[in-house]
Amino acid sequence: MSKKRTLDPQMIDSVAQNMFHALPLIKKRLLHMDMIQREHGTPLSHVQVLAMLQDAGTMSVSEISRRLGIAKPNITPLVDRLYEAGYVDRQHDENDRRVVNIVLLPAGSQKLTAIRATISRQIQTQAEDLSVSEFRELHDALESVVRILSSL
């Protein structure tokens, strides 16, 4: 049985405030999604689905919906666009034909590799303004954020 603990309300407020500050900064200073979308013609939501599929191998539409926090009816057109682009395929689940699994195709993997290379170049450019210790701190902080949020 887990014990309920009381968290410092000021720390909770600080985390909330930092989230509001961090997300736009990450998008503006590191990702430059507008440039990625112009260069690759791929919105962030599509990139996220391709990355999730690369990590998971295959996912149902419901699982994609749950992980992105987007309603299932809104995921279907997104998957349709990825399918039409030749990046993903649909496969019916062997055990339950009602379940449609989405799989990453080689073209989707190649697209994701190209996008990741663009992101790496952007980060390289931004990192030139940071010291080695600041870049290490950023690396470690992002790893911590991903690890902690993935466990929620």
Coordinates of N, CA and C in Angstrom, one line a residue:
M1 N 0.8 -1.2 0.0 CA 0.0 0.0 0.0 C 0.9 1.2 0.0
S2 N 0.6 2.2 -0.9 CA 1.5 3.4 -1.0 C 0.9 4.4 0.0
K3 N 1.9 5.1 0.6 CA 1.5 6.2 1.5 C 1.3 7.5 0.7
K4 N 0.3 8.2 1.1 CA 0.0 9.5 0.5 C 0.9 10.5 1.2
R5 N 1.6 11.3 0.4 CA 2.5 12.2 1.0 C 2.1 13.6 0.6
T6 N 2.4 14.6 1.5 CA 2.1 16.0 1.2 C 3.2 16.6 0.5
L7 N 2.9 17.2 -0.6 CA 4.0 17.9 -1.4 C 3.9 19.4 -1.0
D8 N 5.0 20.1 -1.1 CA 5.1 21.5 -0.8 C 4.3 22.2 -1.9
P9 N 3.3 23.0 -1.4 CA 2.4 23.7 -2.4 C 3.2 24.7 -3.2
Q10 N 4.3 25.3 -2.7 CA 5.1 26.2 -3.4 C 5.9 25.5 -4.5
M11 N 6.3 24.3 -4.2 CA 7.0 23.5 -5.2 C 6.1 23.1 -6.3
I12 N 4.9 22.7 -6.0 CA 3.9 22.4 -7.0 C 3.6 23.6 -7.9
D13 N 3.5 24.8 -7.3 CA 3.3 26.0 -8.1 C 4.5 26.2 -9.0
S14 N 5.7 26.0 -8.5 CA 6.9 26.2 -9.2 C 7.0 25.3 -10.4
V15 N 6.6 24.0 -10.2 CA 6.6 23.0 -11.3 C 5.6 23.5 -12.4
A16 N 4.5 23.9 -12.0 CA 3.4 24.3 -12.9 C 3.9 25.5 -13.7
Q17 N 4.5 26.5 -13.0 CA 5.0 27.7 -13.7 C 6.1 27.3 -14.6
N18 N 7.0 26.5 -14.2 CA 8.2 26.1 -15.1 C 7.7 25.3 -16.3
M19 N 6.6 24.6 -16.2 CA 6.1 23.9 -17.4 C 5.6 24.9 -18.4
F20 N 4.9 26.0 -17.9 CA 4.4 27.0 -18.8 C 5.6 27.7 -19.5
H21 N 6.7 27.8 -18.8 CA 7.9 28.5 -19.4 C 8.7 27.6 -20.3
A22 N 8.8 26.3 -19.9 CA 9.7 25.4 -20.6 C 9.1 25.0 -22.0
L23 N 7.8 24.6 -22.1 CA 7.3 24.1 -23.3 C 7.5 25.1 -24.5
P24 N 7.1 26.4 -24.3 CA 7.4 27.3 -25.5 C 8.9 27.5 -25.8
L25 N 9.7 27.5 -24.7 CA 11.1 27.6 -25.0 C 11.7 26.5 -25.7
I26 N 11.3 25.3 -25.4 CA 11.8 24.1 -26.1 C 11.4 24.2 -27.6
K27 N 10.1 24.5 -27.8 CA 9.6 24.6 -29.2 C 10.3 25.7 -29.9
K28 N 10.5 26.9 -29.3 CA 11.1 28.0 -29.9 C 12.6 28.0 -30.1
R29 N 13.3 27.5 -29.0 CA 14.8 27.6 -29.0 C 15.4 26.3 -29.5
L30 N 14.8 25.1 -29.3 CA 15.5 23.9 -29.7 C 14.8 23.2 -30.9
L31 N 13.5 23.2 -30.9 CA 12.9 22.4 -32.0 C 12.6 23.2 -33.3
H32 N 12.2 24.4 -33.2 CA 11.9 25.2 -34.3 C 11.0 24.4 -35.3
M33 N 9.8 24.0 -34.7 CA 8.9 23.1 -35.5 C 8.4 23.8 -36.8
D34 N 8.4 25.1 -36.8 CA 8.0 25.8 -38.0 C 9.0 25.5 -39.2
M35 N 10.3 25.5 -38.8 CA 11.3 25.1 -39.8 C 11.2 23.7 -40.2
I36 N 11.0 22.8 -39.3 CA 10.9 21.4 -39.6 C 9.6 21.1 -40.5
Q37 N 8.5 21.8 -40.1 CA 7.3 21.6 -40.9 C 7.6 22.1 -42.4
R38 N 8.3 23.3 -42.5 CA 8.6 23.8 -43.8 C 9.5 22.9 -44.6
E39 N 10.5 22.4 -43.9 CA 11.5 21.6 -44.6 C 11.0 20.2 -44.9
H40 N 10.2 19.6 -44.0 CA 9.8 18.2 -44.2 C 8.3 18.1 -44.5
G41 N 7.6 19.1 -44.4 CA 6.1 19.1 -44.6 C 5.4 18.1 -43.6
T42 N 5.9 18.1 -42.4 CA 5.4 17.2 -41.4 C 5.1 17.9 -40.1
P43 N 3.8 17.9 -39.7 CA 3.5 18.6 -38.4 C 4.1 17.8 -37.2
L44 N 4.2 18.4 -36.0 CA 4.7 17.8 -34.8 C 3.9 16.5 -34.5
S45 N 2.6 16.6 -34.6 CA 1.8 15.4 -34.2 C 2.2 14.2 -35.1
H46 N 2.5 14.4 -36.3 CA 2.9 13.3 -37.2 C 4.2 12.8 -36.8
V47 N 5.1 13.7 -36.5 CA 6.5 13.3 -36.0 C 6.4 12.4 -34.8
Q48 N 5.5 12.9 -33.8 CA 5.3 12.1 -32.6 C 4.8 10.7 -32.8
V49 N 3.9 10.6 -33.7 CA 3.3 9.3 -34.0 C 4.4 8.4 -34.7
L50 N 5.1 8.9 -35.6 CA 6.2 8.2 -36.3 C 7.2 7.7 -35.2
A51 N 7.6 8.6 -34.3 CA 8.6 8.2 -33.3 C 8.0 7.2 -32.3
M52 N 6.8 7.3 -31.9 CA 6.2 6.3 -31.1 C 6.1 4.9 -31.7
L53 N 5.8 4.9 -33.0 CA 5.8 3.7 -33.8 C 7.2 3.1 -33.9
Q54 N 8.1 3.9 -34.1 CA 9.5 3.4 -34.2 C 9.9 2.7 -32.9
D55 N 9.5 3.3 -31.8 CA 9.9 2.8 -30.5 C 9.1 1.5 -30.1
A56 N 7.8 1.5 -30.5 CA 6.9 0.5 -30.1 C 6.8 -0.7 -31.1
G57 N 7.1 -0.4 -32.3 CA 6.9 -1.3 -33.4 C 5.5 -1.3 -34.0
T58 N 4.5 -1.4 -33.2 CA 3.1 -1.4 -33.7 C 2.3 -0.9 -32.5
M59 N 1.3 -0.1 -32.9 CA 0.4 0.4 -31.9 C -1.0 0.5 -32.4
S60 N -2.0 0.3 -31.6 CA -3.4 0.5 -32.0 C -3.7 2.0 -32.1
V61 N -4.8 2.3 -32.8 CA -5.2 3.7 -32.9 C -5.5 4.2 -31.5
S62 N -6.2 3.3 -30.7 CA -6.5 3.7 -29.3 C -5.3 4.0 -28.5
E63 N -4.2 3.2 -28.6 CA -3.0 3.5 -27.9 C -2.3 4.8 -28.3
I64 N -2.3 5.0 -29.6 CA -1.8 6.3 -30.1 C -2.6 7.4 -29.5
S65 N -3.9 7.3 -29.5 CA -4.8 8.3 -28.9 C -4.5 8.6 -27.5
R66 N -4.3 7.5 -26.7 CA -4.1 7.6 -25.3 C -2.7 8.3 -25.0
R67 N -1.7 7.9 -25.7 CA -0.3 8.4 -25.5 C -0.2 9.9 -25.8
L68 N -0.9 10.3 -26.9 CA -0.8 11.7 -27.3 C -1.8 12.6 -26.6
G69 N -2.8 11.9 -25.9 CA -3.8 12.7 -25.2 C -4.8 13.4 -26.2
I70 N -5.0 12.8 -27.3 CA -5.9 13.3 -28.4 C -7.0 12.3 -28.6
A71 N -8.2 12.8 -28.7 CA -9.4 11.9 -28.9 C -9.2 11.0 -30.1
K72 N -9.7 9.8 -29.9 CA -9.5 8.8 -31.0 C -10.1 9.3 -32.3
P73 N -11.3 9.9 -32.4 CA -11.7 10.4 -33.7 C -10.8 11.4 -34.3
N74 N -10.0 12.1 -33.5 CA -9.0 13.1 -34.1 C -7.7 12.4 -34.6
I75 N -7.5 11.2 -34.1 CA -6.3 10.5 -34.5 C -6.5 9.8 -35.9
T76 N -7.7 9.4 -36.1 CA -8.0 8.7 -37.4 C -7.5 9.6 -38.6
P77 N -7.9 10.8 -38.7 CA -7.4 11.6 -39.9 C -5.9 11.8 -39.9
L78 N -5.3 11.9 -38.8 CA -3.8 12.0 -38.7 C -3.2 10.7 -39.3
V79 N -3.7 9.5 -38.8 CA -3.2 8.2 -39.3 C -3.5 8.1 -40.8
D80 N -4.7 8.6 -41.2 CA -5.0 8.6 -42.7 C -4.0 9.3 -43.5
R81 N -3.6 10.5 -43.0 CA -2.6 11.3 -43.7 C -1.2 10.5 -43.8
L82 N -0.8 9.9 -42.7 CA 0.4 9.2 -42.6 C 0.3 7.9 -43.6
Y83 N -0.8 7.3 -43.6 CA -1.1 6.2 -44.5 C -1.0 6.6 -46.0
E84 N -1.6 7.7 -46.3 CA -1.6 8.2 -47.7 C -0.2 8.6 -48.1
A85 N 0.6 9.1 -47.2 CA 2.0 9.5 -47.5 C 2.9 8.2 -47.7
G86 N 2.4 7.1 -47.3 CA 3.2 5.9 -47.4 C 4.1 5.6 -46.2
Y87 N 3.8 6.3 -45.1 CA 4.7 6.2 -43.9 C 4.3 5.1 -42.9
V88 N 3.0 4.8 -42.9 CA 2.5 3.7 -42.0 C 1.5 2.8 -42.8
D89 N 1.2 1.7 -42.2 CA 0.2 0.8 -42.8 C -0.7 0.4 -41.6
R90 N -1.9 -0.1 -42.0 CA -2.9 -0.6 -41.1 C -2.9 -2.1 -41.2
Q91 N -2.9 -2.7 -40.0 CA -3.0 -4.2 -39.9 C -4.1 -4.5 -38.9
H92 N -5.0 -5.4 -39.3 CA -6.0 -5.9 -38.3 C -5.3 -6.9 -37.3
D93 N -5.7 -6.7 -36.1 CA -5.2 -7.6 -35.0 C -5.6 -9.0 -35.3
E94 N -4.7 -10.0 -35.1 CA -5.0 -11.4 -35.4 C -6.0 -11.9 -34.4
N95 N -6.0 -11.4 -33.2 CA -7.0 -11.9 -32.2 C -8.3 -11.2 -32.2
D96 N -8.3 -10.0 -32.6 CA -9.6 -9.2 -32.6 C -9.6 -8.3 -33.8
R97 N -10.3 -8.7 -34.8 CA -10.4 -8.0 -36.1 C -10.9 -6.6 -36.0
R98 N -11.5 -6.3 -34.9 CA -12.0 -4.9 -34.7 C -10.9 -3.9 -34.4
V99 N -9.8 -4.5 -33.9 CA -8.6 -3.6 -33.5 C -7.7 -3.5 -34.8
V100 N -7.4 -2.2 -35.1 CA -6.5 -1.9 -36.2 C -5.2 -1.4 -35.6
N101 N -4.1 -2.1 -36.0 CA -2.8 -1.7 -35.5 C -2.1 -0.9 -36.6
I102 N -1.4 0.1 -36.2 CA -0.6 0.9 -37.1 C 0.9 0.5 -37.0
V103 N 1.5 0.3 -38.2 CA 2.9 -0.1 -38.2 C 3.7 0.9 -39.0
L104 N 4.9 1.1 -38.7 CA 5.8 2.1 -39.4 C 6.3 1.4 -40.6
L105 N 6.3 2.0 -41.7 CA 6.8 1.5 -43.0 C 8.2 2.1 -43.2
P106 N 9.1 1.5 -44.0 CA 10.4 2.0 -44.2 C 10.4 3.5 -44.6
A107 N 9.5 3.9 -45.4 CA 9.4 5.3 -45.8 C 9.2 6.2 -44.6
G108 N 8.4 5.8 -43.7 CA 8.1 6.5 -42.4 C 9.4 6.6 -41.6
S109 N 10.1 5.5 -41.5 CA 11.3 5.4 -40.8 C 12.4 6.4 -41.4
Q110 N 12.4 6.4 -42.7 CA 13.4 7.3 -43.4 C 13.0 8.8 -43.1
K111 N 11.7 9.1 -43.2 CA 11.2 10.4 -42.9 C 11.6 10.8 -41.5
L112 N 11.4 10.0 -40.5 CA 11.8 10.3 -39.1 C 13.3 10.5 -39.0
T113 N 14.1 9.7 -39.7 CA 15.5 9.8 -39.6 C 15.9 11.2 -40.1
A114 N 15.3 11.6 -41.2 CA 15.6 12.9 -41.8 C 15.2 14.1 -40.8
I115 N 14.0 13.9 -40.2 CA 13.6 14.9 -39.3 C 14.5 15.0 -38.1
R116 N 14.9 13.8 -37.5 CA 15.8 13.8 -36.4 C 17.1 14.4 -36.7
A117 N 17.6 14.3 -38.0 CA 18.8 14.9 -38.4 C 18.7 16.4 -38.4
T118 N 17.5 16.9 -38.9 CA 17.3 18.3 -38.8 C 17.3 18.9 -37.4
I119 N 16.6 18.1 -36.5 CA 16.5 18.5 -35.1 C 17.9 18.5 -34.5
S120 N 18.7 17.5 -34.8 CA 20.1 17.5 -34.3 C 20.9 18.7 -34.8
R121 N 20.7 19.1 -36.0 CA 21.5 20.3 -36.5 C 21.0 21.5 -35.8
Q122 N 19.7 21.6 -35.6 CA 19.2 22.8 -34.8 C 19.8 22.8 -33.4
I123 N 19.8 21.7 -32.8 CA 20.3 21.7 -31.4 C 21.8 22.0 -31.4
Q124 N 22.5 21.5 -32.4 CA 24.0 21.8 -32.5 C 24.2 23.3 -32.6
T125 N 23.4 23.9 -33.4 CA 23.5 25.4 -33.6 C 23.2 26.1 -32.3
Q126 N 22.1 25.7 -31.6 CA 21.8 26.3 -30.4 C 22.8 26.1 -29.3
A127 N 23.4 24.9 -29.3 CA 24.4 24.5 -28.3 C 25.7 25.3 -28.4
E128 N 25.9 25.9 -29.5 CA 27.1 26.7 -29.7 C 27.2 27.8 -28.7
D129 N 26.0 28.3 -28.2 CA 25.9 29.4 -27.3 C 26.0 28.9 -25.8
L130 N 26.1 27.6 -25.6 CA 26.2 27.0 -24.2 C 27.6 26.5 -24.0
S131 N 27.9 26.5 -22.7 CA 29.2 25.9 -22.3 C 28.9 24.4 -22.3
V132 N 30.0 23.6 -22.2 CA 29.9 22.2 -22.1 C 29.1 21.7 -20.9
S133 N 29.3 22.4 -19.8 CA 28.6 22.0 -18.6 C 27.1 22.4 -18.7
E134 N 26.8 23.5 -19.3 CA 25.4 23.9 -19.5 C 24.7 22.9 -20.4
F135 N 25.4 22.5 -21.5 CA 24.8 21.5 -22.4 C 24.6 20.2 -21.7
R136 N 25.5 19.8 -20.9 CA 25.4 18.5 -20.1 C 24.2 18.6 -19.1
E137 N 24.1 19.8 -18.5 CA 23.0 20.0 -17.6 C 21.6 19.9 -18.3
L138 N 21.6 20.5 -19.5 CA 20.3 20.4 -20.3 C 20.0 19.0 -20.7
H139 N 21.1 18.3 -21.1 CA 20.9 16.8 -21.4 C 20.4 16.1 -20.3
D140 N 21.0 16.2 -19.1 CA 20.6 15.5 -17.9 C 19.2 15.9 -17.5
A141 N 18.8 17.2 -17.6 CA 17.5 17.6 -17.2 C 16.4 17.0 -18.1
L142 N 16.7 17.0 -19.4 CA 15.7 16.5 -20.3 C 15.5 15.0 -20.1
E143 N 16.6 14.3 -19.8 CA 16.6 12.8 -19.5 C 15.7 12.6 -18.3
S144 N 15.9 13.4 -17.3 CA 15.1 13.3 -16.0 C 13.7 13.6 -16.3
V145 N 13.4 14.6 -17.0 CA 12.0 14.9 -17.3 C 11.3 13.7 -18.0
V146 N 11.9 13.2 -19.0 CA 11.4 12.1 -19.8 C 11.2 10.9 -18.9
R147 N 12.2 10.5 -18.1 CA 12.1 9.4 -17.2 C 11.0 9.5 -16.2
I148 N 10.9 10.7 -15.6 CA 9.9 10.9 -14.5 C 8.5 11.0 -15.1
L149 N 8.3 11.7 -16.2 CA 7.0 11.8 -16.8 C 6.5 10.5 -17.4
S150 N 7.5 9.6 -17.9 CA 7.1 8.3 -18.4 C 6.6 7.4 -17.4
S151 N 7.0 7.6 -16.1 CA 6.6 6.8 -15.0 C 5.2 7.2 -14.4
L152 N 4.7 8.3 -14.9 CA 3.4 8.7 -14.4 C 2.2 7.9 -15.0

